[in-house]
Coordinates of C-alpha atoms and ligand atoms in Angstrom, one line a residue:
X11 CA -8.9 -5.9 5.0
X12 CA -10.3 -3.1 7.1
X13 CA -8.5 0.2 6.9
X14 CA -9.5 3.5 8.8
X15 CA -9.3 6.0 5.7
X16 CA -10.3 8.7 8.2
X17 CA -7.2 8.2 10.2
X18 CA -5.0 7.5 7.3
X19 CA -5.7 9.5 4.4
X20 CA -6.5 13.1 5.2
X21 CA -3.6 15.0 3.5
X22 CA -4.6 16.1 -0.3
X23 CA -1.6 18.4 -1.7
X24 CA -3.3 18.8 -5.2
X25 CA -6.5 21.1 -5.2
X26 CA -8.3 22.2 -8.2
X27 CA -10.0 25.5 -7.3
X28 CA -12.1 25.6 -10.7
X29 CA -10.0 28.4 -12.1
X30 CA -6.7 28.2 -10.5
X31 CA -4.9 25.3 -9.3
X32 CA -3.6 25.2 -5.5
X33 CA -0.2 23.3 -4.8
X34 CA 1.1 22.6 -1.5
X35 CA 5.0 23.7 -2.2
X36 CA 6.8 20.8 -1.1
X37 CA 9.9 22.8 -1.5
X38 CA 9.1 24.6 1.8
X39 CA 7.9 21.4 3.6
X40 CA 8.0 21.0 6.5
X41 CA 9.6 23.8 7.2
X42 CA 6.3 25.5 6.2
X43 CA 3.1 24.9 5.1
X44 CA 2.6 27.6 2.5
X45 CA 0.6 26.7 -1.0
X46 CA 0.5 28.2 -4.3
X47 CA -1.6 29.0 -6.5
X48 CA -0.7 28.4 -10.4
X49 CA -3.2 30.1 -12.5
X50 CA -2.4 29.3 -15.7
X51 CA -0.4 26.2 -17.8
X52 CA 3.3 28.5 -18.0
X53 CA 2.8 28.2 -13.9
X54 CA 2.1 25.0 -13.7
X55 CA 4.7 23.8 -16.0
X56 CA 7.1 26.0 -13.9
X57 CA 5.8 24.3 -10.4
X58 CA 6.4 20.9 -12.0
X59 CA 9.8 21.9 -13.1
X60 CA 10.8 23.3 -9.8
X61 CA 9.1 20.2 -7.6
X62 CA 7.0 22.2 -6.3
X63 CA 4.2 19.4 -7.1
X64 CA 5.9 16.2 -7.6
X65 CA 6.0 12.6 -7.6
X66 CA 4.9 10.6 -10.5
X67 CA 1.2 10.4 -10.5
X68 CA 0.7 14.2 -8.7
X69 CA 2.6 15.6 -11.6
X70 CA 0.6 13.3 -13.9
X71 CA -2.5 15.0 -12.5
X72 CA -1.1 18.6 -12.0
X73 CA -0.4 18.8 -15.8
X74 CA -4.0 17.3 -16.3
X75 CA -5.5 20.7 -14.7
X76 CA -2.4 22.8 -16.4
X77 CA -4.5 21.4 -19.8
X78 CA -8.0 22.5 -18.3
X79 CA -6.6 26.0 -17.9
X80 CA -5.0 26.4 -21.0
X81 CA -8.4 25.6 -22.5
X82 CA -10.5 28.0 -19.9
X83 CA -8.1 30.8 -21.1
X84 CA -8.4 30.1 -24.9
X85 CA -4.6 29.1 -25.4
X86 CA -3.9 27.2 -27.9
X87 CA -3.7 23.5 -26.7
X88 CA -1.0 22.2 -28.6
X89 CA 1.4 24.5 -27.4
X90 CA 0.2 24.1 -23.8
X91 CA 0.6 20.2 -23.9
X92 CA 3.8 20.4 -25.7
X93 CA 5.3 22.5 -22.9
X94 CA 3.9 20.4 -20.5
X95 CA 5.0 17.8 -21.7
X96 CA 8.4 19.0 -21.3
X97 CA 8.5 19.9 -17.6
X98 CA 10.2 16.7 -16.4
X99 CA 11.2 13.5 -18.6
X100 CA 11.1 10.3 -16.9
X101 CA 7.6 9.7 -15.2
X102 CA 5.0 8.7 -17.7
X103 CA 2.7 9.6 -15.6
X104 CA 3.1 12.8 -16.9
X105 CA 3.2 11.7 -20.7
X106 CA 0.2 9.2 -19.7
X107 CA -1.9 11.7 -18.5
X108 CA -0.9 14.6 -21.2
X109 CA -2.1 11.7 -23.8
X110 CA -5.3 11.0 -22.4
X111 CA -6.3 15.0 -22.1
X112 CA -5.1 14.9 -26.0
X113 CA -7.4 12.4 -26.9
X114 CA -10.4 14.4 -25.6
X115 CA -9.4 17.4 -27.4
X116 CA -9.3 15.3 -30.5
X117 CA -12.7 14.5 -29.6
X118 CA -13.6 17.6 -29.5
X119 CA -14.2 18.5 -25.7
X120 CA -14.7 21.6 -24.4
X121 CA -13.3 23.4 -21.2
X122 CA -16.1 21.8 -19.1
X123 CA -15.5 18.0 -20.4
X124 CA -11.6 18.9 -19.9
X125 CA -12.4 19.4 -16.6
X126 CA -14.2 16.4 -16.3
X127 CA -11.6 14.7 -17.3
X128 CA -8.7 16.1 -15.3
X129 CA -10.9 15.2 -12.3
X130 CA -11.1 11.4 -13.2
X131 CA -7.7 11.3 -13.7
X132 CA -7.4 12.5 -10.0
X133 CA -10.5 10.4 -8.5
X134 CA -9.2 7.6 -10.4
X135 CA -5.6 7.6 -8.8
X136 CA -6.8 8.1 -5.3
X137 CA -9.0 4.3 -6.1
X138 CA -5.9 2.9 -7.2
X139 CA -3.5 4.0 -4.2
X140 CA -6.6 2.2 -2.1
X141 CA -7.0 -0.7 -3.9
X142 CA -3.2 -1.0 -4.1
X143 CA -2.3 -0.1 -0.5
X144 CA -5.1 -3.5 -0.1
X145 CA -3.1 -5.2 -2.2
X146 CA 0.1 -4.7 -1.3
X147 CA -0.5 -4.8 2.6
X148 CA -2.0 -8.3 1.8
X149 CA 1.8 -9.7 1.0
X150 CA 3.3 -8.7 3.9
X151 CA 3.2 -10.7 7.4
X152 CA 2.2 -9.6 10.4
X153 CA 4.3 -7.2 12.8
X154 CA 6.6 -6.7 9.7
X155 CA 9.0 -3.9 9.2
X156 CA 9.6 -2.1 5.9
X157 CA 12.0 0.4 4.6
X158 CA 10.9 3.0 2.2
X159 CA 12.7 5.5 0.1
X160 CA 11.5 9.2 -1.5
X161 CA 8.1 10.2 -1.1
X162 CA 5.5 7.8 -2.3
X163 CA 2.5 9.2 0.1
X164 CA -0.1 11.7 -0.5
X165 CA 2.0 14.6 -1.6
X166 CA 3.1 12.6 -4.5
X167 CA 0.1 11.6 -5.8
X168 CA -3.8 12.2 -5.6
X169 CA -4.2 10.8 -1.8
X170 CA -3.0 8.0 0.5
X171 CA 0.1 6.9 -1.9
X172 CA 1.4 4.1 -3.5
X173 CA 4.2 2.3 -1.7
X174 CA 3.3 4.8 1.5
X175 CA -0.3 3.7 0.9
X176 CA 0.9 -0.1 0.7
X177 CA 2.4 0.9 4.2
X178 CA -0.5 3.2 5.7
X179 CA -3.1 0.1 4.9
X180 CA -0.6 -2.5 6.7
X181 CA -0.1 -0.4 9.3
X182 CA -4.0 0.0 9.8
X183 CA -4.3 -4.0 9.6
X184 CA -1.1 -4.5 12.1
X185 CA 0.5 -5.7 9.1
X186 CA 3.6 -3.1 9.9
X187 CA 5.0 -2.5 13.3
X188 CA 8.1 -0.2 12.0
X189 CA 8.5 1.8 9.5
X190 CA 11.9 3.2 8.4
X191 CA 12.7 5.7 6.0
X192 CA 15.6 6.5 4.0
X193 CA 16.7 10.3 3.7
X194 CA 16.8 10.6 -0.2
X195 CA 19.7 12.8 -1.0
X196 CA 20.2 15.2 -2.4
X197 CA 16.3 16.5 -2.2
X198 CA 15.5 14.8 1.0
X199 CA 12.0 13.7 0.0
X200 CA 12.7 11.0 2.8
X201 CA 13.4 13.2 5.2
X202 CA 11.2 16.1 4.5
X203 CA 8.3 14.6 3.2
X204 CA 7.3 11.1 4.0
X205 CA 8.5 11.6 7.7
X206 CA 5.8 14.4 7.8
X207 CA 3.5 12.4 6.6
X208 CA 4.1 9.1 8.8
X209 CA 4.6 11.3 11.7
X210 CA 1.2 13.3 11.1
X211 CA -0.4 9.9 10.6
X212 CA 1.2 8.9 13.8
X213 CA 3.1 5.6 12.4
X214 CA 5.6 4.3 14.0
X215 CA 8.6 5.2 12.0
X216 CA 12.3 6.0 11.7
X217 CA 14.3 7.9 9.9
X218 CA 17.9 6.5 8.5
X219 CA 20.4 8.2 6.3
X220 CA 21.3 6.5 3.2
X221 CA 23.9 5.0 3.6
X222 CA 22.3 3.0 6.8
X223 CA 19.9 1.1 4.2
X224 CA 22.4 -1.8 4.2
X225 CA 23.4 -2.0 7.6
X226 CA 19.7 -2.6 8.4
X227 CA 19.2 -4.8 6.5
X228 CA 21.5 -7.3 8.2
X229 CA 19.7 -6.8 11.2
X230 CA 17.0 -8.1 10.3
X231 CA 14.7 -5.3 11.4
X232 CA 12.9 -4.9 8.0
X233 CA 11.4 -7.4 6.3
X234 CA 10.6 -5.6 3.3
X235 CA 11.6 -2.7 1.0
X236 CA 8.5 -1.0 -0.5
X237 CA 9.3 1.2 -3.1
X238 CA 6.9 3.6 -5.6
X239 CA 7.9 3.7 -9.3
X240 CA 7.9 6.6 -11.9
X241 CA 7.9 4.4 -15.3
X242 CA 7.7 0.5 -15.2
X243 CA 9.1 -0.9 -18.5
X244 CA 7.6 -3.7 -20.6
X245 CA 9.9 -6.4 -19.0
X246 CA 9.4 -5.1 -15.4
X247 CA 12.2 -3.2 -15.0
X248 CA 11.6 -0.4 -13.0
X249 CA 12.7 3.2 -12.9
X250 CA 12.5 5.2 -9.6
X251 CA 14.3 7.8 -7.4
X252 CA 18.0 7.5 -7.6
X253 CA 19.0 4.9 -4.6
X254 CA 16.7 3.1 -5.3
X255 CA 18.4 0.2 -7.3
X256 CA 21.2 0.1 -4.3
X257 CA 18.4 -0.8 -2.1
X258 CA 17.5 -3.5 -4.3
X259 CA 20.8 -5.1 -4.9
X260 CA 21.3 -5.1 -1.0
X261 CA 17.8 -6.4 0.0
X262 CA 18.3 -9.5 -2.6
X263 CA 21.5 -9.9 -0.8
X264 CA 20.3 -10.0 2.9
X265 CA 17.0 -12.1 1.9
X266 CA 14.8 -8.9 2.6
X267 CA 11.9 -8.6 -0.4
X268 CA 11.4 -5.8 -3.3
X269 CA 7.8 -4.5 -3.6
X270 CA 7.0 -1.9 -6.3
X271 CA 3.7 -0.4 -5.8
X272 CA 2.5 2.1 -8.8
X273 CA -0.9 2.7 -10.6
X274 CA -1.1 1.3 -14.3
X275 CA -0.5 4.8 -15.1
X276 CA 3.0 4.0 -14.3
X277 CA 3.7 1.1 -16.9
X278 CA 4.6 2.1 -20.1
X279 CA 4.3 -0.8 -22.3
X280 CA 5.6 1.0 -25.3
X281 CA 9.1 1.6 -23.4
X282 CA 10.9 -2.2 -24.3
X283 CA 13.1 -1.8 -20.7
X284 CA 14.9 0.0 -18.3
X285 CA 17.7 0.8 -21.1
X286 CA 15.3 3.1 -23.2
X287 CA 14.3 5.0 -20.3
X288 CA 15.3 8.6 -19.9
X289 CA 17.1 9.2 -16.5
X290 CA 16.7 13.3 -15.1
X291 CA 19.9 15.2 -15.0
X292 CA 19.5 17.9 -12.4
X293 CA 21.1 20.7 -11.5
X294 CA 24.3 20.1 -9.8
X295 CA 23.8 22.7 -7.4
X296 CA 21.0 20.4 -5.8
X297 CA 24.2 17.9 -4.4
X298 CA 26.7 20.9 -3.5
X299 CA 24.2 22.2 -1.2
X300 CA 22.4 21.3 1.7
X301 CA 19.0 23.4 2.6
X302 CA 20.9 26.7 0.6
X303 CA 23.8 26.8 1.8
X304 CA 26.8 25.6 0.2
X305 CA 28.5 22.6 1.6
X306 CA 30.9 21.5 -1.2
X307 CA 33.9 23.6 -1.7
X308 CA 33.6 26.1 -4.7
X309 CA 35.3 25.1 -7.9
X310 CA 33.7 21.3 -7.0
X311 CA 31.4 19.4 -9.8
X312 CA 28.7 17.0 -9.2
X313 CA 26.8 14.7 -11.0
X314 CA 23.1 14.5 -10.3
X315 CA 21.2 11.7 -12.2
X316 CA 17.6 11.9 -9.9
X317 CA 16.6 8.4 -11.3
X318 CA 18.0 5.1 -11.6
X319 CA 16.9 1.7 -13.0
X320 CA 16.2 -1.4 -11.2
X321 CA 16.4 -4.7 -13.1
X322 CA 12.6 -6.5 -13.0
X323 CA 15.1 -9.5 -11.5
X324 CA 15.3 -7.5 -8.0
X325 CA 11.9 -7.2 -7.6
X326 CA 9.8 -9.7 -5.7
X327 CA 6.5 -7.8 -6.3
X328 CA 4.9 -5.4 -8.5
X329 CA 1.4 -4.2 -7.4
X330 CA -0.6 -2.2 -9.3
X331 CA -5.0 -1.4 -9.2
X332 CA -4.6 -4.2 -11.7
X333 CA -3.5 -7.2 -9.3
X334 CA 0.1 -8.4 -8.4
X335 CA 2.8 -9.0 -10.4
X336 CA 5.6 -11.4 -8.7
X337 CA 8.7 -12.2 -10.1
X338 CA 7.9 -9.9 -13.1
X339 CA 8.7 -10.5 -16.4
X340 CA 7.7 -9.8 -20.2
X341 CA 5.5 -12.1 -20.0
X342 CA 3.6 -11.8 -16.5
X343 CA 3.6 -7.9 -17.9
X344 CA 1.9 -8.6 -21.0
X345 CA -0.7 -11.0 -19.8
X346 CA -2.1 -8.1 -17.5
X347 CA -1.2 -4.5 -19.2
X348 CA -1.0 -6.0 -23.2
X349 CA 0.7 -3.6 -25.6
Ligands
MRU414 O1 11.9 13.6 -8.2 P1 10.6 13.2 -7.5 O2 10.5 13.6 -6.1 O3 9.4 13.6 -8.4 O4 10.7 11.6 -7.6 C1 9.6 10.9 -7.0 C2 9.8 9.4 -7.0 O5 10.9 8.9 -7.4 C3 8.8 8.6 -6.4 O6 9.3 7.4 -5.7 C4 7.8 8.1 -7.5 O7 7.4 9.2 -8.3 C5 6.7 7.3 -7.0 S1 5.5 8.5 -6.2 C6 4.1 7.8 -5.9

């Protein structure tokens, strides 16, 4: 499949500056395109914490270079890792990557192999979204149109994305002729962030609220839903931003296929299923406002889980570097990511 990377992936959020690390604040997207620069672990722990950087992998990678500072600066590791670690529960990505930085230290690198490291962890997730946009692109029929959810595309991870990758390389083949794209409340990663991106990129796209997911579905406008993932249990089941397991339960009602796209990074073999994941509580304040002002009247609570589970019996696909997963299961899951 031939896909024009220079059209399609030019946007890279996550710079390493060899001593500081430079963020693209996707709170102020798009809005404005201001960056910050985090020069030590607290700071990137902080810009984790505050979404500054997110999205599974990107935070995965962010902590990577939080690690290489912390060792540049003579901090003791242990510490930095453990409140790393900490910034933001339910992505492995960021547990995945926290481990594999520990196990050089055990080995005894240095600042230099650290940031050796940190950068394979990046250059390695940039492959991936490639291989996987290949992949994934490769299921879906010509002139198709998809709905996404959250961000999945460049900002969230090292380049190109996962499921917006999956949708950026089938747009490139002709794959895609729509793209629609649900708002995400209450952070509006939809509507802030991937329809800057698709509209940067030029792509054909829409933008829906919510609530609207269903409704086109029946009309048979999309033919499938292609969602990113931020832990992938042993069994398949798959946790991602919250909204996304409505979209699943709705798509297997209207005939309209599930596609999960996320590097290996994502699967967490030692989690048994969705059950044992931990779903993010966030601030309430994030649902009874809308861009800082307050919408909700005062004295109002809210509930804001950020992630929900979908059952591995929703989804049609899984795609990962690794290959395709369909209809996944323990089994399917253990034949290609073991224990
Ligand atoms: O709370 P966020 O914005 O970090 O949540 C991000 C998501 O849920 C994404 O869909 C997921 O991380 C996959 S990103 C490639």
């Amino acid at each position: 499949m031939s896909i024009d990377y220079d059209r399609y992936d030019r946007i890279r959020a996550v710079q390493w500056r060899g001593d500081h690390l430079r963020l693209l604040d996707q709170r102020l997207l798009p809005r404005e395109e201001q960056w910050i620069d985090c020069r030590d672990a607290a700071q990137v722990t902080q810009a984790i914490r505050d979404l500054a950087v997110r999205g599974a992998p990107a935070i995965g990678i962010a902590a990577a270079w939080g690690v290489v500072l912390a060792a540049q600066q003579g901090v003791p590791l242990d510490a930095a890792l453990a409140m790393l670690r900490a910034a933001r529960p339910t992505a492995v990505n960021l547990m995945w990557a926290l481990d594999r930085m520990k196990s050089r230290i055990a080995a005894g690198a240095d600042a230099a192999a650290l940031e050796r490291e940190a950068q394979a962890i990046q250059d390695e997730d940039l492959a991936a979204n490639r291989h996987m946009g290949e992949l994934g692109a490769g299921l879906i029929a010509a002139g198709s149109g998809v709905l996404t959810h959250c961000n999945t595309g460049s900002l969230a991870t090292a380049g190109f994305g996962t499921a917006l990758g999956v949708i950026r390389a089938g747009v490139s083949a002709g794959r895609i002729a729509q793209v629609y794209a649900g708002e995400t409340r209450p952070w509006q990663q939809g509507a802030r962030l991937t329809m800057w991106e698709l509209v940067r990129d030029g792509i054909p796209a829409q933008l829906i609220a919510d609530s609207a997911a269903a409704h086109l579905m029946r009309s048979g406008a999309v033919q499938w839903v292609i969602v990113g993932a931020d832990r992938i249990a042993a069994n398949g089941d798959t946790a991602n931003k919250i909204g996304t397991y409505q979209l699943a339960i709705a798509a297997r009602h209207h005939g309209v296929k599930f596609m999960v796209a996320a590097p290996s990074s994502t699967v967490d073999m030692a989690t048994p299923s969705g059950e044992a994941i931990e779903i993010e509580l966030r601030d309430p304040a994030e649902l009874l406002a809308v861009a800082g002002q307050r919408t909700v009247v005062e004295g109002a609570q809210a509930w804001n889980p950020v992630f929900d589970v979908t059952p591995a019996e929703l989804i049609d696909a899984i795609v990962t570097e690794r290959g395709v997963i369909e209809h996944p299961n323990e089994l399917a899951m253990q034949a290609m990511f073991g224990s």
